[in-house]
Short mmCIF file of C-alpha atoms in Angstrom, two decimals:
data_model
loop_
_atom_site.label_atom_id
_atom_site.label_comp_id
_atom_site.label_asym_id
_atom_site.label_seq_id
_atom_site.Cartn_x
_atom_site.Cartn_y
_atom_site.Cartn_z
CA MET F 847 72.89 93.76 130.24
CA ASN F 848 71.94 91.24 132.91
CA ARG F 849 73.06 93.11 136.02
CA GLU F 850 73.04 96.45 137.72
CA PRO F 851 75.35 98.97 136.02
CA SER F 852 78.70 99.45 137.66
CA PRO F 853 80.90 102.54 137.49
CA ARG F 854 83.64 100.16 136.37
CA ASP F 855 81.73 99.40 133.15
CA ALA F 856 83.94 101.96 131.42
CA ARG F 857 84.29 101.62 127.68
CA PRO F 858 87.47 102.48 125.78
CA ASP F 859 85.86 105.81 124.87
CA GLY F 860 85.38 106.62 128.55
CA THR F 861 81.60 106.13 128.54
CA SER F 862 80.09 103.71 131.05
CA ARG F 863 76.93 101.68 130.91
CA ARG F 864 75.67 103.71 133.84
CA ASP F 865 75.93 106.80 131.62
CA LEU F 866 73.98 104.97 128.93
CA LEU F 867 71.16 103.96 131.25
CA LYS F 868 70.95 107.43 132.77
CA ALA F 869 70.61 108.93 129.31
CA ALA F 870 68.04 106.35 128.31
CA GLY F 871 66.11 107.00 131.48
CA ALA F 872 66.01 110.68 130.68
CA VAL F 873 64.64 109.90 127.25
CA ALA F 874 62.03 107.61 128.80
CA ALA F 875 60.94 110.36 131.16
CA GLY F 876 60.71 112.78 128.25
CA LEU F 877 58.48 110.36 126.39
CA GLY F 878 56.04 110.32 129.27
CA GLY F 879 56.81 106.77 130.45
CA ALA F 880 56.24 103.72 128.31
CA THR F 881 54.68 101.79 131.16
CA ARG F 882 51.63 104.03 130.86
CA ILE F 883 51.60 103.78 127.08
CA ALA F 884 51.66 99.98 127.30
CA LYS F 885 48.24 99.96 128.94
CA ALA F 886 46.61 100.90 125.63
CA ARG F 887 46.64 97.37 124.25
CA THR F 888 45.58 97.14 120.65
CA MET F 889 47.68 94.04 120.22
CA PRO F 890 48.90 91.37 119.47
CA LEU F 891 50.25 92.66 116.20
CA ILE F 892 51.98 89.48 115.06
CA LYS F 893 49.46 87.70 112.86
CA ASN F 894 51.43 85.41 110.53
CA GLY F 895 53.93 84.11 113.06
CA ARG F 896 56.25 82.58 110.47
CA ILE F 897 59.09 84.57 112.01
CA LYS F 898 59.51 83.97 115.74
CA GLN F 899 60.14 87.36 117.31
CA SER F 900 61.85 88.29 120.56
CA LEU F 901 62.61 91.44 122.56
CA VAL F 902 66.15 92.10 123.81
CA HIS F 903 65.83 93.10 127.43
CA TRP F 904 68.64 95.64 127.89
CA CYS F 905 67.37 98.03 125.19
CA TYR F 906 63.99 98.52 126.80
CA GLU F 907 64.91 98.10 130.47
CA PRO F 908 64.95 101.89 131.08
CA TYR F 909 61.33 102.09 129.93
CA TRP F 910 59.91 98.96 131.57
CA LYS F 911 61.96 98.31 134.70
CA ASP F 912 59.34 95.93 136.11
CA TYR F 913 59.84 92.39 134.78
CA ASP F 914 56.13 91.58 134.79
CA ALA F 915 55.27 94.73 132.85
CA PHE F 916 57.87 94.00 130.18
CA ILE F 917 56.79 90.38 129.88
CA GLN F 918 53.25 91.62 129.33
CA VAL F 919 54.44 93.97 126.59
CA ALA F 920 56.12 91.04 124.82
CA LYS F 921 52.97 88.95 125.07
CA ASP F 922 50.74 91.81 123.96
CA LEU F 923 52.87 92.29 120.86
CA GLY F 924 52.77 88.58 120.08
CA CYS F 925 56.47 87.98 120.78
CA THR F 926 57.29 84.61 122.31
CA SER F 927 60.63 85.48 123.90
CA VAL F 928 62.46 88.05 126.01
CA GLU F 929 66.17 87.51 125.49
CA LEU F 930 69.44 88.46 127.16
CA ALA F 931 67.26 88.62 130.25
CA PRO F 932 68.70 88.62 133.77
CA PRO F 933 68.54 85.21 135.51
CA ALA F 934 66.07 86.64 138.06
CA MET F 935 63.63 86.93 135.16
CA TYR F 936 63.87 83.27 134.10
CA PRO F 937 61.14 81.89 136.41
CA LYS F 938 58.80 84.66 135.32
CA LEU F 939 59.46 83.95 131.65
CA LYS F 940 58.82 80.27 132.20
CA ALA F 941 55.61 80.96 134.11
CA ALA F 942 54.44 83.26 131.30
CA GLY F 943 55.13 80.63 128.66
CA LEU F 944 57.91 82.69 127.07
CA ASP F 945 61.35 81.66 125.87
CA ASN F 946 64.70 83.33 126.48
CA ALA F 947 65.89 83.06 122.90
CA ILE F 948 69.53 83.66 123.81
CA ALA F 949 71.02 83.90 127.29
CA GLN F 950 73.52 86.45 128.52
CA ILE F 951 76.79 85.65 130.27
CA ASP F 952 77.84 87.46 133.45
CA MET F 953 81.35 88.92 133.19
CA SER F 954 80.90 91.44 136.02
CA PRO F 955 82.28 93.98 136.62
CA ASP F 956 83.03 94.13 132.87
CA PRO F 957 80.39 94.18 130.14
CA PRO F 958 80.11 90.69 128.60
CA PHE F 959 81.62 91.60 125.23
CA LEU F 960 84.83 93.18 126.54
CA ARG F 961 86.64 89.95 127.42
CA GLY F 962 86.14 86.78 125.46
CA PHE F 963 87.71 83.66 124.07
CA ASN F 964 90.51 85.43 122.19
CA ASN F 965 92.73 85.90 125.24
CA PRO F 966 93.92 82.91 127.34
CA LYS F 967 94.21 85.11 130.43
CA ASP F 968 90.41 85.45 130.37
CA TRP F 969 89.58 81.81 129.65
CA ASP F 970 88.92 80.74 133.24
CA LYS F 971 86.41 83.50 133.81
CA VAL F 972 84.70 83.43 130.43
CA ILE F 973 84.43 79.65 130.35
CA ALA F 974 83.00 79.59 133.88
CA ALA F 975 80.48 82.31 132.95
CA THR F 976 79.52 80.45 129.79
CA LYS F 977 79.04 77.17 131.66
CA THR F 978 76.91 78.92 134.28
CA ALA F 979 74.70 80.34 131.53
CA ILE F 980 74.52 76.93 129.83
CA ASP F 981 73.44 75.31 133.11
CA ALA F 982 70.68 77.89 133.59
CA CYS F 983 69.49 77.35 130.02
CA ALA F 984 69.41 73.60 130.53
CA GLU F 985 67.41 74.05 133.74
CA TYR F 986 64.77 76.27 132.13
CA GLY F 987 64.71 74.72 128.67
CA PHE F 988 66.39 77.62 126.87
CA LYS F 989 68.57 76.74 123.90
CA ARG F 990 71.19 79.42 123.18
CA VAL F 991 73.95 81.31 124.98
CA ILE F 992 75.80 84.31 123.60
CA GLY F 993 79.57 84.31 123.03
CA PHE F 994 82.18 86.93 122.14
CA THR F 995 85.72 87.11 120.85
CA GLY F 996 86.62 89.92 123.24
CA TYR F 997 88.74 92.99 122.53
CA SER F 998 92.09 92.57 120.82
CA GLU F 999 94.27 94.16 123.54
CA GLY F 1000 97.37 93.88 121.38
CA LEU F 1001 96.66 90.42 119.98
CA THR F 1002 97.01 90.05 116.21
CA PRO F 1003 93.91 88.86 114.34
CA GLU F 1004 95.64 85.51 113.77
CA GLN F 1005 96.48 85.11 117.45
CA GLY F 1006 92.98 86.08 118.47
CA ALA F 1007 91.38 83.61 116.08
CA ASP F 1008 93.67 80.76 117.12
CA ASN F 1009 92.96 81.46 120.77
CA CYS F 1010 89.21 81.60 120.12
CA VAL F 1011 89.31 78.20 118.45
CA GLU F 1012 91.21 76.69 121.35
CA GLY F 1013 89.06 78.44 123.93
CA PHE F 1014 85.71 77.50 122.40
CA LYS F 1015 86.86 73.89 122.14
CA LYS F 1016 87.24 73.91 125.93
CA VAL F 1017 83.53 74.60 126.45
CA VAL F 1018 81.61 73.54 123.33
CA GLY F 1019 81.59 69.89 124.39
CA TYR F 1020 79.83 70.95 127.58
CA ALA F 1021 77.26 72.83 125.49
CA GLU F 1022 76.73 69.70 123.38
CA GLN F 1023 76.08 67.60 126.49
CA LYS F 1024 73.51 70.11 127.74
CA GLY F 1025 71.78 70.59 124.39
CA VAL F 1026 72.67 74.30 124.23
CA THR F 1027 74.18 76.23 121.31
CA ILE F 1028 76.73 79.01 121.81
CA CYS F 1029 76.28 81.85 119.31
CA LEU F 1030 79.36 83.96 118.56
CA GLU F 1031 78.45 87.57 117.87
CA MET F 1032 80.22 89.75 115.34
CA LEU F 1033 80.23 93.43 116.45
CA ASN F 1034 81.03 96.55 114.47
CA THR F 1035 84.10 98.65 115.27
CA ARG F 1036 83.17 101.69 113.15
CA ALA F 1037 80.53 103.43 115.24
CA ALA F 1038 82.38 105.30 117.99
CA ASP F 1039 79.75 107.82 119.08
CA HIS F 1040 77.95 105.66 121.65
CA PRO F 1041 79.08 102.77 123.90
CA MET F 1042 76.37 100.43 122.64
CA LYS F 1043 76.27 101.40 118.98
CA GLY F 1044 79.81 100.30 118.16
CA HIS F 1045 82.75 98.59 119.83
CA PRO F 1046 86.12 99.93 118.64
CA GLY F 1047 88.76 97.38 119.61
CA TYR F 1048 86.51 94.30 119.40
CA GLN F 1049 88.40 91.58 117.57
CA GLY F 1050 85.55 89.73 115.85
CA ASP F 1051 84.43 92.67 113.74
CA HIS F 1052 83.90 90.89 110.41
CA THR F 1053 81.57 88.07 109.50
CA ASP F 1054 84.24 85.97 107.78
CA TYR F 1055 86.53 86.24 110.81
CA CYS F 1056 83.85 84.79 113.10
CA VAL F 1057 82.77 82.20 110.55
CA ASP F 1058 86.36 80.96 110.24
CA ILE F 1059 86.51 80.43 114.01
CA ILE F 1060 83.20 78.58 114.01
CA LYS F 1061 84.23 76.30 111.15
CA ARG F 1062 87.56 75.50 112.77
CA VAL F 1063 85.88 74.55 116.04
CA GLY F 1064 83.66 72.25 114.01
CA SER F 1065 80.74 71.74 116.38
CA PRO F 1066 77.02 72.05 115.57
CA ASN F 1067 76.70 73.72 118.97
CA LEU F 1068 78.76 76.77 117.98
CA LYS F 1069 77.03 79.07 115.51
CA LEU F 1070 76.92 82.71 114.41
CA LEU F 1071 74.83 85.47 115.92
CA PHE F 1072 74.00 87.39 112.75
CA ASP F 1073 73.15 90.94 113.81
CA PHE F 1074 71.81 92.84 110.79
CA TYR F 1075 72.91 96.17 112.23
CA HIS F 1076 76.52 95.17 112.89
CA VAL F 1077 76.91 93.13 109.68
CA GLN F 1078 75.48 95.96 107.58
CA ILE F 1079 78.04 98.41 108.96
CA MET F 1080 81.08 96.17 108.46
CA ASP F 1081 80.23 93.86 105.55
CA GLY F 1082 76.81 94.58 104.02
CA ASP F 1083 75.33 92.25 101.38
CA LEU F 1084 72.96 90.86 104.00
CA ILE F 1085 70.74 88.58 101.93
CA ARG F 1086 73.62 86.95 100.05
CA ARG F 1087 75.43 86.38 103.34
CA LEU F 1088 72.38 84.75 104.89
CA HIS F 1089 72.19 82.29 102.02
CA GLU F 1090 75.92 81.57 102.13
CA LEU F 1091 75.90 81.00 105.88
CA LYS F 1092 72.51 79.34 106.30
CA GLU F 1093 73.97 76.30 108.07
CA LEU F 1094 75.86 78.45 110.56
CA VAL F 1095 73.32 81.12 111.52
CA GLY F 1096 72.18 80.46 115.07
CA HIS F 1097 70.44 83.70 116.03
CA ILE F 1098 69.36 87.03 114.51
CA HIS F 1099 69.29 90.59 115.86
CA THR F 1100 67.69 93.67 114.31
CA ALA F 1101 68.26 97.42 114.55
CA GLY F 1102 68.16 100.25 112.07
CA ASN F 1103 71.35 101.66 110.59
CA PRO F 1104 72.64 104.28 111.06
CA GLY F 1105 72.09 104.85 114.75
CA ARG F 1106 70.93 101.45 116.03
CA ALA F 1107 67.48 102.97 116.21
CA GLU F 1108 63.98 102.00 115.11
CA LEU F 1109 63.23 99.92 112.02
CA ASP F 1110 61.72 102.87 110.20
CA GLU F 1111 62.04 105.05 107.09
CA LYS F 1112 65.03 106.94 108.50
CA GLN F 1113 67.48 104.09 108.11
CA GLU F 1114 68.97 102.07 105.27
CA ILE F 1115 68.01 98.47 106.01
CA TYR F 1116 64.70 97.22 104.62
CA PHE F 1117 63.65 94.32 106.80
CA PRO F 1118 60.82 92.48 104.97
CA PRO F 1119 63.16 91.03 102.31
CA LEU F 1120 65.51 89.91 105.09
CA MET F 1121 62.67 88.09 106.80
CA HIS F 1122 61.75 86.41 103.52
CA ALA F 1123 65.39 85.40 103.12
CA LEU F 1124 65.30 83.78 106.56
CA LEU F 1125 62.25 81.80 105.49
CA ASP F 1126 63.96 80.87 102.22
CA ILE F 1127 66.99 79.39 104.02
CA GLY F 1128 64.80 77.48 106.48
CA TYR F 1129 65.84 79.47 109.53
CA ASP F 1130 63.66 78.41 112.46
CA GLY F 1131 65.24 80.42 115.27
CA TYR F 1132 64.32 83.77 116.74
CA VAL F 1133 64.67 87.32 115.46
CA GLY F 1134 65.49 89.56 118.43
CA HIS F 1135 64.76 93.29 118.29
CA GLU F 1136 67.76 95.16 119.71
CA PHE F 1137 67.29 98.81 118.79
CA ILE F 1138 67.77 101.79 121.10
CA PRO F 1139 64.53 103.83 121.13
CA THR F 1140 64.65 107.45 120.03
CA ARG F 1141 60.91 108.03 120.39
CA ASP F 1142 57.91 106.29 121.95
CA PRO F 1143 59.41 102.83 122.57
CA LEU F 1144 56.14 100.94 122.33
CA GLU F 1145 55.30 102.50 118.98
CA GLY F 1146 58.77 101.60 117.74
CA LEU F 1147 58.29 98.00 118.86
CA LYS F 1148 54.88 97.81 117.23
CA GLN F 1149 56.42 99.02 113.98
CA ALA F 1150 59.26 96.51 114.22
CA VAL F 1151 57.17 93.42 114.91
CA THR F 1152 54.66 94.35 112.21
CA LEU F 1153 57.41 94.92 109.65
CA CYS F 1154 59.04 91.57 110.40
CA ASP F 1155 55.80 89.59 110.44
CA VAL F 1156 55.97 88.54 106.79
#
């Protein structure tokens, strides 16, 4: 995410983020290095621009470790944001005229989604991390910060939801003052074959569960991060859900299912109708590409931004 991997980033399945990045690095080496590929610029590919598109930093970090190189890739593609970027990248994004569509929180040494608002024992840390991210966003003119329920750790769904409502109420007023929106992400708990493809044990694993929390908090500065990949796995019915939740959707993520891979013919989600649905509901935020490359990462990104440029 937004820090160096730690050996303590262990997931419940025993896999660490360090393992993930090592594996991704091996894939990058096998692909011949995307930094060299990126020099062949036949871009930008985004022509219509009705959908604002963004690149999620952690997915592509193993291929473009240099901030400047990755920023250039985003600009070459026609994307106007690099999101979940490390704070060290913020001045470079600003200088390049790019947004950070949604900011990460730093819960080191844990990954940011492991501990959240569902457990009072974690409130001090998660609220402090959220406020720090909000302050950075306010300083640089960024508008959204990510939020998580956290893992259940023995809490019932009812307890977790009640705690989330109380916990978010402790920080959402601060977000309102700073003009920043917190976006609560629903994550799937079904995929157990990879530490970043699914999150067994995460409490907010259904759309309605997260929406209930958001409605009970009752602030325009708490919305839903609608990740097509995660929602498809747990709930499906993506277009209907977008229309039902149009007032609450604060951010969008993409990835192909199954596998959290490219937006191509090997997966079950067809993205152009989803983009049209976003236009239909008047969504004016960003669509962030958050797939894990299985082949040439630049070619996968070209395919994704072209497909979503409706």
